[in-house]
PDB file of C-alpha atoms and ligand atoms in Angstrom:
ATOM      1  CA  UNK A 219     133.785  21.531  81.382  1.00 49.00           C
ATOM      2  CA  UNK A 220     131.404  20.072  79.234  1.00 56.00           C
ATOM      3  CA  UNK A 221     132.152  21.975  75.682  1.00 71.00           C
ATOM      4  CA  UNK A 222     130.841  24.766  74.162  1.00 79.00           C
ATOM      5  CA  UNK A 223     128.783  23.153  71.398  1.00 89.00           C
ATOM      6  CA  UNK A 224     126.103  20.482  70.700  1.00 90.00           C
ATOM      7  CA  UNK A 225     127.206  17.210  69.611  1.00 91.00           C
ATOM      8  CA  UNK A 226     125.782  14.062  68.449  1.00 90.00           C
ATOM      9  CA  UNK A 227     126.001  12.795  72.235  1.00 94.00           C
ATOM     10  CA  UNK A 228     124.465  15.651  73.609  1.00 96.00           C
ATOM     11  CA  UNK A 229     121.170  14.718  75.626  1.00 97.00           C
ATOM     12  CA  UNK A 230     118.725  16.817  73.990  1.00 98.00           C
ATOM     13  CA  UNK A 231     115.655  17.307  76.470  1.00 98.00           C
ATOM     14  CA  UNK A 232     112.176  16.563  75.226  1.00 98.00           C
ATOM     15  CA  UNK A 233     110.462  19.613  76.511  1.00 98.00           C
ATOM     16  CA  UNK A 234     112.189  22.675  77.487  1.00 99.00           C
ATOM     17  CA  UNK A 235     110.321  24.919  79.559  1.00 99.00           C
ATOM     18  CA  UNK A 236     111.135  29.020  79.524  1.00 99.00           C
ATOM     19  CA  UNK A 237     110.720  31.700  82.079  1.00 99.00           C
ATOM     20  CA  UNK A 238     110.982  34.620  79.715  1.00 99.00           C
ATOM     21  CA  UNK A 239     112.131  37.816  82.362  1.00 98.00           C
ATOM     22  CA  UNK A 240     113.987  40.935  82.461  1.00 98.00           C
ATOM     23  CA  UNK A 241     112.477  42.185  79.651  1.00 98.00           C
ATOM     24  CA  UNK A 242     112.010  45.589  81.594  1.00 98.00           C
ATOM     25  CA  UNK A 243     115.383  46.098  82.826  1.00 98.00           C
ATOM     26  CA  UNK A 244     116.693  45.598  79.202  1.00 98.00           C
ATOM     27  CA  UNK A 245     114.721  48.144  78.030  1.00 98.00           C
ATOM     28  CA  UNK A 246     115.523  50.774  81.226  1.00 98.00           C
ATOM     29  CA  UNK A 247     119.003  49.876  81.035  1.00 98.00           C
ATOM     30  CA  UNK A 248     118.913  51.223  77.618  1.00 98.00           C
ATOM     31  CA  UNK A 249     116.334  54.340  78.248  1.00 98.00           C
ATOM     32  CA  UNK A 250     114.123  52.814  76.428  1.00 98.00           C
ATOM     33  CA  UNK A 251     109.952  52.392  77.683  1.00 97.00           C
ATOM     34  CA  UNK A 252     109.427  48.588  79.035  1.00 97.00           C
ATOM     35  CA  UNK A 253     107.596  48.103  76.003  1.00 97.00           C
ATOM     36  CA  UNK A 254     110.127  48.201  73.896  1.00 98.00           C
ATOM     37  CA  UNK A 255     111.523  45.418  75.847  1.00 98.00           C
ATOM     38  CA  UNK A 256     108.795  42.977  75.903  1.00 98.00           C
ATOM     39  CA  UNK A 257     108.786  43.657  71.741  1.00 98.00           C
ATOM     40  CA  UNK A 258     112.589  42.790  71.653  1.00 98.00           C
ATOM     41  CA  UNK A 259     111.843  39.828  74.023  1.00 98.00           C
ATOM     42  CA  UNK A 260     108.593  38.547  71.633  1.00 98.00           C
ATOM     43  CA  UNK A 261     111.291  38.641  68.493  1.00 98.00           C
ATOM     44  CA  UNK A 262     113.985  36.825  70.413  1.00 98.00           C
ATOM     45  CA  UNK A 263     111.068  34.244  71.564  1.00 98.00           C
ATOM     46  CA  UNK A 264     110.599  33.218  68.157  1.00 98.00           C
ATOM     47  CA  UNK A 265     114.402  32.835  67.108  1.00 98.00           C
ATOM     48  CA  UNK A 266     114.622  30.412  70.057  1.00 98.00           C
ATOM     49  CA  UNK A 267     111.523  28.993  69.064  1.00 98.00           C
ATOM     50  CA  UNK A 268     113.065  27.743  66.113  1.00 98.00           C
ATOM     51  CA  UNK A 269     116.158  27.119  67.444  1.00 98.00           C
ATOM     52  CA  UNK A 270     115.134  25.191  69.728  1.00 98.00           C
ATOM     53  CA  UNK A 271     113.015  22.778  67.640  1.00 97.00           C
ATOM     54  CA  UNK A 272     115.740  22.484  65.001  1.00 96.00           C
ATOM     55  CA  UNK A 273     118.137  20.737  67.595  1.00 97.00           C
ATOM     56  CA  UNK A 274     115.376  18.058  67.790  1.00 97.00           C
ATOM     57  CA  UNK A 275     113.346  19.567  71.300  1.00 98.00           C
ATOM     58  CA  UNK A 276     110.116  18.318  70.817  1.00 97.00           C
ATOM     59  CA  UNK A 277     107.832  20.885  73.414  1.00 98.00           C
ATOM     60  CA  UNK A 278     108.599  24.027  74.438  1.00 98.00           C
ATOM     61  CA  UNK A 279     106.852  25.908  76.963  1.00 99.00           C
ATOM     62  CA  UNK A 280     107.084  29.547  77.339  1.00 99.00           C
ATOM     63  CA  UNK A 281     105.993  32.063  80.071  1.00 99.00           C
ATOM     64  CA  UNK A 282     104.517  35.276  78.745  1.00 98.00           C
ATOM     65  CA  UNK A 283     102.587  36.536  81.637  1.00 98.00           C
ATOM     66  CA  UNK A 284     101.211  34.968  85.130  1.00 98.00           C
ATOM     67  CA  UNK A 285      98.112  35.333  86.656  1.00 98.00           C
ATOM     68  CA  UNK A 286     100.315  37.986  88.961  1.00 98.00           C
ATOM     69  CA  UNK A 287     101.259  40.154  86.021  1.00 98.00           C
ATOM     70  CA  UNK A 288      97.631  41.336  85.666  1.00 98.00           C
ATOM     71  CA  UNK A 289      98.196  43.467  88.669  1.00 98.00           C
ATOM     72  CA  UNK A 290     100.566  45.438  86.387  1.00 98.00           C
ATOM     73  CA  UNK A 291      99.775  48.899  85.142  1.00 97.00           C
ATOM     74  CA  UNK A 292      97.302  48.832  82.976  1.00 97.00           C
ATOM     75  CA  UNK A 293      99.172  50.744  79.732  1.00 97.00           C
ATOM     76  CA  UNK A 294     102.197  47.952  80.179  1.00 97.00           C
ATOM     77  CA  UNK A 295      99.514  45.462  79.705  1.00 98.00           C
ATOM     78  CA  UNK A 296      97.563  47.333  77.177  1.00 98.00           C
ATOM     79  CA  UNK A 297     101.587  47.291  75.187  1.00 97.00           C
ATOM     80  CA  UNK A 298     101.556  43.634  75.677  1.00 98.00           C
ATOM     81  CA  UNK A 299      97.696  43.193  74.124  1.00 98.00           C
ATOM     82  CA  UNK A 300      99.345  45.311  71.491  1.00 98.00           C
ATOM     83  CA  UNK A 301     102.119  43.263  70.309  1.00 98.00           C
ATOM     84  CA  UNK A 302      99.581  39.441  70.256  1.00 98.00           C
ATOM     85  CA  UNK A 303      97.499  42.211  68.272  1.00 98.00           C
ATOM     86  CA  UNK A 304     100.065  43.158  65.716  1.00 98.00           C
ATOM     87  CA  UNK A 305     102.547  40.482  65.957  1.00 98.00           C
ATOM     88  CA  UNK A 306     101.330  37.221  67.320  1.00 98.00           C
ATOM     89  CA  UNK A 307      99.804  35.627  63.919  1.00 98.00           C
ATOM     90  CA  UNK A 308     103.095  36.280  61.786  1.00 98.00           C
ATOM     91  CA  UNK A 309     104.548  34.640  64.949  1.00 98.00           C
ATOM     92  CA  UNK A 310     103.253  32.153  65.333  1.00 97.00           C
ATOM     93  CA  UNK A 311     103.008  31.223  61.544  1.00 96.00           C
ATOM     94  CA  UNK A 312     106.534  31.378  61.212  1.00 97.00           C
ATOM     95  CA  UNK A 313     107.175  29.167  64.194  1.00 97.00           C
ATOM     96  CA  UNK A 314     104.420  26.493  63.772  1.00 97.00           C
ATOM     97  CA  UNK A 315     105.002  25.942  59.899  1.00 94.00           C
ATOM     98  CA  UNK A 316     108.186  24.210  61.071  1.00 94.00           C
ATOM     99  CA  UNK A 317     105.314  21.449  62.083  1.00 95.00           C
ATOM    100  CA  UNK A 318     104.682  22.814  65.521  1.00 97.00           C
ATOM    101  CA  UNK A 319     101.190  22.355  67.203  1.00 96.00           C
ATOM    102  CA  UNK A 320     100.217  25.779  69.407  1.00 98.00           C
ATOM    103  CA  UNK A 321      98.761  25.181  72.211  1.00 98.00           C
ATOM    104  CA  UNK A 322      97.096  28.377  74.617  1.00 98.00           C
ATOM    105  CA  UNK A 323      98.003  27.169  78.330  1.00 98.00           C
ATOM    106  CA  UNK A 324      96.380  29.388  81.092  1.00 98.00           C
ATOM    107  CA  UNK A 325      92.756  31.756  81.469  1.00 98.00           C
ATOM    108  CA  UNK A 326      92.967  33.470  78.959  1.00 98.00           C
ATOM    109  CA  UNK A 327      89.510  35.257  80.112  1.00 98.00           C
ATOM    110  CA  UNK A 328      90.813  38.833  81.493  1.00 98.00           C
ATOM    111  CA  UNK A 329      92.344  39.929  78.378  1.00 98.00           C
ATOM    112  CA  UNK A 330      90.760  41.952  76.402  1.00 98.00           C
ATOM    113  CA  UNK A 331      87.941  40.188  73.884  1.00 98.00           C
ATOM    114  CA  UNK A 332      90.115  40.637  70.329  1.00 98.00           C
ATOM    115  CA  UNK A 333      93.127  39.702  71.989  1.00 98.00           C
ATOM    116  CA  UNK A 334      91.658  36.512  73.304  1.00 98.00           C
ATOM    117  CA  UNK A 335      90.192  35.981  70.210  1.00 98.00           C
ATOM    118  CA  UNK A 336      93.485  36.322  67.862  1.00 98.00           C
ATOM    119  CA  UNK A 337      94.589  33.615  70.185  1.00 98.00           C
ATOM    120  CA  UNK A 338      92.164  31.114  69.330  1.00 98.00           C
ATOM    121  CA  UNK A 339      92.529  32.154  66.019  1.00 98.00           C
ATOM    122  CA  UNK A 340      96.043  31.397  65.733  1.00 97.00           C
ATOM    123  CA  UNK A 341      95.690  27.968  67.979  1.00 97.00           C
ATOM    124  CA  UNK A 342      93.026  26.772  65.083  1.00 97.00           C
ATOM    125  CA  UNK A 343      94.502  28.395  62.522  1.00 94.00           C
ATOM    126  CA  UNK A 344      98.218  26.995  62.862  1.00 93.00           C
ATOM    127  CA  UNK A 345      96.500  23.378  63.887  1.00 92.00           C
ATOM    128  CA  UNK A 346      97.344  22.322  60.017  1.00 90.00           C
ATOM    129  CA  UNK A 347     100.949  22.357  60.173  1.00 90.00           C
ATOM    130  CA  UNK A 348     100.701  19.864  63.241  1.00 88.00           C
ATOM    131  CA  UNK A 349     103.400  17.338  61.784  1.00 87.00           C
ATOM    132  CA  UNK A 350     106.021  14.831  64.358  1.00 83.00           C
ATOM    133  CA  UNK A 351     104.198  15.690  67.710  1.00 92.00           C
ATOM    134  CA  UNK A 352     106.302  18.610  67.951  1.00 96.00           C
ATOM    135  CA  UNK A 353     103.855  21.014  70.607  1.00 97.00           C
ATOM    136  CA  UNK A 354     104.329  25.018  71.885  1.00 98.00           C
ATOM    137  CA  UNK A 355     102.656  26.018  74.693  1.00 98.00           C
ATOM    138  CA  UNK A 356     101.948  29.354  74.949  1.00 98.00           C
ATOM    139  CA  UNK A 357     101.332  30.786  78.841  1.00 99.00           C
ATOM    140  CA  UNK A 358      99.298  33.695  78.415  1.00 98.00           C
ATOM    141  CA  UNK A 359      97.201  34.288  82.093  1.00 98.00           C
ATOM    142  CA  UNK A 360      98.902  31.491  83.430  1.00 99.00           C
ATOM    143  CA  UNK A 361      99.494  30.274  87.136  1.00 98.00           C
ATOM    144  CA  UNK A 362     100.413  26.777  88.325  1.00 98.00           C
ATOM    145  CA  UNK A 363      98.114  27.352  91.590  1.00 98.00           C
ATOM    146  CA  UNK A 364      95.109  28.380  89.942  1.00 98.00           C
ATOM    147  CA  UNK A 365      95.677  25.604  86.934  1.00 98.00           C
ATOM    148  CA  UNK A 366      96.183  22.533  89.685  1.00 98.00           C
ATOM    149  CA  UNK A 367      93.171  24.259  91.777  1.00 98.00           C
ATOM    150  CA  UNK A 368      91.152  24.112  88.083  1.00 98.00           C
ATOM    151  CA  UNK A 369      92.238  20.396  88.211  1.00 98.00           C
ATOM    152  CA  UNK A 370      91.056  19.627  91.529  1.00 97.00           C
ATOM    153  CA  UNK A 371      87.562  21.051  91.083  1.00 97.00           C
ATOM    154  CA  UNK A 372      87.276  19.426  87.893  1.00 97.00           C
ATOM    155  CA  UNK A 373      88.005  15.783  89.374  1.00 97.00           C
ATOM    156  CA  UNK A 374      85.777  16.914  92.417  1.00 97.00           C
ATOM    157  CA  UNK A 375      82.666  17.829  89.555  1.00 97.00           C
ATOM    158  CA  UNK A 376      83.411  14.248  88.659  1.00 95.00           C
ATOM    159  CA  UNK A 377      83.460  12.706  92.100  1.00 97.00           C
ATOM    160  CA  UNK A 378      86.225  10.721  91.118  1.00 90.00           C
ATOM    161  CA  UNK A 379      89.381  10.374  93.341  1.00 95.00           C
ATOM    162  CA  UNK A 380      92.700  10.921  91.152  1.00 96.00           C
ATOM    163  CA  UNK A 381      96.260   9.276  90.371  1.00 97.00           C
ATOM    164  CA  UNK A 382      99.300  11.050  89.924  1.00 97.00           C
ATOM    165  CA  UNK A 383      98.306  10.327  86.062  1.00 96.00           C
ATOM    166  CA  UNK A 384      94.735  11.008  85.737  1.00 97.00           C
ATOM    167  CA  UNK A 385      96.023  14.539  87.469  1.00 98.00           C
ATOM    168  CA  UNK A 386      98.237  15.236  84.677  1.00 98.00           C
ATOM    169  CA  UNK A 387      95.356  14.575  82.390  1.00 98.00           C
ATOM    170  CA  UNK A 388      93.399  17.489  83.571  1.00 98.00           C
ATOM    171  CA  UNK A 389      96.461  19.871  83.590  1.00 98.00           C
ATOM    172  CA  UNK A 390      97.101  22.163  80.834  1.00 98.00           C
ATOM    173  CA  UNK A 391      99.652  20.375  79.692  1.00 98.00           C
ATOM    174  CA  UNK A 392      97.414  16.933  79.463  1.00 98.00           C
ATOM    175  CA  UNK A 393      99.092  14.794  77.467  1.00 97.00           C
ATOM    176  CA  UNK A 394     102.609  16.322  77.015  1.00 97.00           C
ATOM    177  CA  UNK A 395     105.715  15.050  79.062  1.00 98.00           C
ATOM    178  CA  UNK A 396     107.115  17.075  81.667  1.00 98.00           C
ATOM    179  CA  UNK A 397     109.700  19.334  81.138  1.00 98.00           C
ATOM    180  CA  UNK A 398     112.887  18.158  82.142  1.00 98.00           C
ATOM    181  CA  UNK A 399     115.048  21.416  81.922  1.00 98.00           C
ATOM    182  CA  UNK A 400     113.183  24.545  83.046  1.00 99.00           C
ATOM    183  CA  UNK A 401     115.033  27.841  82.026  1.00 99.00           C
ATOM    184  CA  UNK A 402     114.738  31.343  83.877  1.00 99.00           C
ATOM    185  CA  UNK A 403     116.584  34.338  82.475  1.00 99.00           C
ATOM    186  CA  UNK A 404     117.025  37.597  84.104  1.00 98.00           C
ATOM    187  CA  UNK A 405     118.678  36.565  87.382  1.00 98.00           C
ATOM    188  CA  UNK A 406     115.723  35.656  89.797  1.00 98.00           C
ATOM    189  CA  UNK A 407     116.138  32.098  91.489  1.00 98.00           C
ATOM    190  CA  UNK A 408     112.225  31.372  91.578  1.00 98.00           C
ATOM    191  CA  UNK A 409     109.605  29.830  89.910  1.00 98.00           C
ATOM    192  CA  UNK A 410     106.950  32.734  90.045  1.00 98.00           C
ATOM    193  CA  UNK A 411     103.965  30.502  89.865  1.00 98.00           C
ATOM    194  CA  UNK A 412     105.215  28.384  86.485  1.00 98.00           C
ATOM    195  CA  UNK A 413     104.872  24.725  86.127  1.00 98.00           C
ATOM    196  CA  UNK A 414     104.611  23.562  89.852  1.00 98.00           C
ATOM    197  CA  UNK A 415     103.086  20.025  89.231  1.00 98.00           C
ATOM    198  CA  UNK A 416     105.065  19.183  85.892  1.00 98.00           C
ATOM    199  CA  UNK A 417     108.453  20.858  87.105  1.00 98.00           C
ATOM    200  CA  UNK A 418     108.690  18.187  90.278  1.00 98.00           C
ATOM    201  CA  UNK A 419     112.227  16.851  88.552  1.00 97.00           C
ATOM    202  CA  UNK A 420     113.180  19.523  86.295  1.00 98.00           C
ATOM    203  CA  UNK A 421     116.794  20.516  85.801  1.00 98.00           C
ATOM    204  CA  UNK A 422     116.743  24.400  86.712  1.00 98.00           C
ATOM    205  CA  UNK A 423     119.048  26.644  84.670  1.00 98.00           C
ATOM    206  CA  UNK A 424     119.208  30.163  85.710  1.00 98.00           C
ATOM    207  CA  UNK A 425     120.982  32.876  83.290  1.00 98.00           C
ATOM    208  CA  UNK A 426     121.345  36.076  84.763  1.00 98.00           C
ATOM    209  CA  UNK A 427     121.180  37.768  80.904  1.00 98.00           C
ATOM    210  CA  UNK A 428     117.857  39.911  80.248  1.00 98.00           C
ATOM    211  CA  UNK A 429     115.522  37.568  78.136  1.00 99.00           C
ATOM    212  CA  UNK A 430     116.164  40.064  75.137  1.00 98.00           C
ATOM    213  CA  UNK A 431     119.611  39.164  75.134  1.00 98.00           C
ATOM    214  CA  UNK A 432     119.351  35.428  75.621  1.00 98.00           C
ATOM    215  CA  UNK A 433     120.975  34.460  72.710  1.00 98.00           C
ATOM    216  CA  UNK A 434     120.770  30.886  70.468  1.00 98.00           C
ATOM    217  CA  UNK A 435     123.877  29.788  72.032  1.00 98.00           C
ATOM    218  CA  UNK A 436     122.921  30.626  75.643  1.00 98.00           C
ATOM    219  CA  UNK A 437     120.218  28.206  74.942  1.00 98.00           C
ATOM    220  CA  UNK A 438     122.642  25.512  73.509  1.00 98.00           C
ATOM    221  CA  UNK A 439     125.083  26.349  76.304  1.00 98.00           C
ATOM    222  CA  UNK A 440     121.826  25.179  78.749  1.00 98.00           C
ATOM    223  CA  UNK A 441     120.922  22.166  77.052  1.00 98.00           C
ATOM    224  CA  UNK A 442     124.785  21.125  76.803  1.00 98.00           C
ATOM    225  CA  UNK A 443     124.506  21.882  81.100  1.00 98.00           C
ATOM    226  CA  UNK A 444     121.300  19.770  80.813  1.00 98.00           C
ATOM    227  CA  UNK A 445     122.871  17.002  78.787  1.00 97.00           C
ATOM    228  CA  UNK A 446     126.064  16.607  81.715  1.00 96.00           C
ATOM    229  CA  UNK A 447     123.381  16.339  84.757  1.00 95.00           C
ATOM    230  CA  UNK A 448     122.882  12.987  86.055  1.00 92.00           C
ATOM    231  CA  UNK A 449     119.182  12.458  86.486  1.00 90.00           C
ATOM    232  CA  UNK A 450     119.090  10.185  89.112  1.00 92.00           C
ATOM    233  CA  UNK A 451     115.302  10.324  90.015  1.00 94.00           C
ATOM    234  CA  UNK A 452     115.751   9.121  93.480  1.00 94.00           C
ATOM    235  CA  UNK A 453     118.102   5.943  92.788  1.00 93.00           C
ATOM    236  CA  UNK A 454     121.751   6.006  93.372  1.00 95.00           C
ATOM    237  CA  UNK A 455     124.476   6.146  90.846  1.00 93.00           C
ATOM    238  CA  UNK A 456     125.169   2.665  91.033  1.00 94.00           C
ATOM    239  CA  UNK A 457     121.705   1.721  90.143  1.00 93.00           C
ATOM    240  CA  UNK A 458     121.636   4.167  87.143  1.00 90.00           C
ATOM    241  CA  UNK A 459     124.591   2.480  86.027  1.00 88.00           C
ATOM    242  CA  UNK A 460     123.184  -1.074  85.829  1.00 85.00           C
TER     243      UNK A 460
HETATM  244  C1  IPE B 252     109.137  39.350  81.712  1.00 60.85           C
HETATM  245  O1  IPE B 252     109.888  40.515  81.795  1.00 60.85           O
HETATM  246  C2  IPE B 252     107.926  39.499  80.828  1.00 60.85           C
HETATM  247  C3  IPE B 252     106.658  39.613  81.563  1.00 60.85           C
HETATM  248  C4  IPE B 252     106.490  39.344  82.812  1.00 60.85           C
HETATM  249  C5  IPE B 252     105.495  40.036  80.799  1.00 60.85           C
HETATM  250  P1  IPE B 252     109.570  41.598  82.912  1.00 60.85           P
HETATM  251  O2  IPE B 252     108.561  42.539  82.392  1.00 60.85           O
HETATM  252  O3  IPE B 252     109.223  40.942  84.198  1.00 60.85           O
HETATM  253  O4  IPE B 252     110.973  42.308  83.026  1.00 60.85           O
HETATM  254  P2  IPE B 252     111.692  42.778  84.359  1.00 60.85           P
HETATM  255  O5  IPE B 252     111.746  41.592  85.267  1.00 60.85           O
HETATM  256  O6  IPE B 252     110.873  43.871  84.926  1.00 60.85           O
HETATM  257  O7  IPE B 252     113.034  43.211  83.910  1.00 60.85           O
HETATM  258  C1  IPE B 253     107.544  35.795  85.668  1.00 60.85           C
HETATM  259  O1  IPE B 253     108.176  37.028  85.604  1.00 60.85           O
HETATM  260  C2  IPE B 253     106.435  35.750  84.687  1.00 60.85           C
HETATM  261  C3  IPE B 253     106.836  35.779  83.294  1.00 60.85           C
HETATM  262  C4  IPE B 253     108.058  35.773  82.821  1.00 60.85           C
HETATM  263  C5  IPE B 253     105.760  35.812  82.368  1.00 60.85           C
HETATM  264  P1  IPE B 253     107.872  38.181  86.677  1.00 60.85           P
HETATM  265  O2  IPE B 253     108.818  39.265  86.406  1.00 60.85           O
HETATM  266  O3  IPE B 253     106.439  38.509  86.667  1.00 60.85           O
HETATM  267  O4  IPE B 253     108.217  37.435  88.030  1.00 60.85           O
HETATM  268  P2  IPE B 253     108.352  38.036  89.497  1.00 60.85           P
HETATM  269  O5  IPE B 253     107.101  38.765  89.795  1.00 60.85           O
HETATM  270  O6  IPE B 253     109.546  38.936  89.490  1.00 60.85           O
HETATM  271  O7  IPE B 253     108.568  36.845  90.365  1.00 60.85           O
HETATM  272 MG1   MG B 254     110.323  40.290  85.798  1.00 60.85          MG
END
């Protein structure tokens, strides 16, 4: 209906935002541990990373693991620590010298004290390549209830009452625009805790492929979706159309 490919008229949203699932059932589907599915989902991460930034999307947020995944067993956690440990750096190198500020978004305080440390590491260490506002955030321990919560008690510490936009200033995501297409892969319909506040008038795009297997033109087929929604933000077409 709307074409298969990305043209000069296609609406390219600022800030995509990316629930990264099914890495698990890839991997079981194949007999393969879960682990080998969050390592294929890490290196397809990156590829849409870059993908994603080369057809002009300034942010991009993705979801690597909620403040409910810590209730996971502790050796499919341990498998996660592994990869940041081994892989993250390179990573993030690769993505961020295309001028792309990294940005840590969630409490990153359960994880284990190297692993929170290569974090910070790579946040400072890729800060030089900063270049066109162009901004990754990275959700790592990350829950929209405990970061608007974190937000309330801050502006309560200060005594002062908040606006709609001196809220946004103490998310997270201070600073950023909201993300106006929100992608889940995996086939859940739900928002598992991701970008409550900021997704209020997101365009939802659900893929029923496995996050491995999410390829560079399932995300252009999304954002070419994206581009043929009218965003009508409450008015009526008539209005949009003046
Ligand atoms: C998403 O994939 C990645 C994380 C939550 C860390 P899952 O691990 O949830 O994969 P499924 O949903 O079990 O297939
Ligand atoms: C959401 O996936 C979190 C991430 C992708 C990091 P889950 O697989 O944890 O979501 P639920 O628990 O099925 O809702
Ligand atoms: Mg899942």
């Amino acid at each position: 209906m709307f074409g298969n490919k990305i043209k000069e008229e296609t609406r390219i949203p600022r800030h995509i935002a990316i629930i990264m699932d099914g890495n698990g059932r890839w991997a079981k589907k194949r007999m393969m541990p879960r682990s080998y599915g969050h390592k294929q989902g890490m290196q397809r991460m990156v590829g849409l990373l870059e993908r994603a930034y080369d057809l002009g999307v300034s942010f991009v947020t993705v979801y690597a693991l909620s403040t409910e995944n810590f209730n996971r067993p502790q050796a499919e956690l341990e498998g996660l620590y592994n990869l940041i440990r081994n892989h993250f750096r390179a990573y993030m190198t690769r993505i961020c010298s295309r001028g792309v500020t990294l940005r840590i978004v969630g409490d990153i305080s359960p994880l284990p004290a190297d692993v929170q440390q290569t974090l910070l590491d790579c946040e400072r260490e890729t800060a030089e390549y900063a270049k066109d506002g162009k901004e990754l955030n990275f959700a790592i321990g990350y829950g929209a209830r405990a970061e608007i919560v974190r937000a309330v008690n801050s502006a309560v510490e200060k005594g002062e009452k908040v606006t709609e936009e001196s809220f946004s200033a103490l998310l997270y995501t201070h600073g950023e625009p909201d993300p106006e297409l929100l992608i889940r892969t995996g086939k859940e319909k739900r928002l598992s805790n991701f970008l409550l506040y900021q997704s209020a008038y997101a365009e939802l795009y659900f893929s029923d492929k496995m996050f491995p297997e999410f390829s560079d033109k399932d995300l252009e087929k999304a954002i070419i979706w994206f581009s043929g929604r009218k965003r009508r933000f409450g008015k009526t077409d008539e209005q949009i159309k003046e």
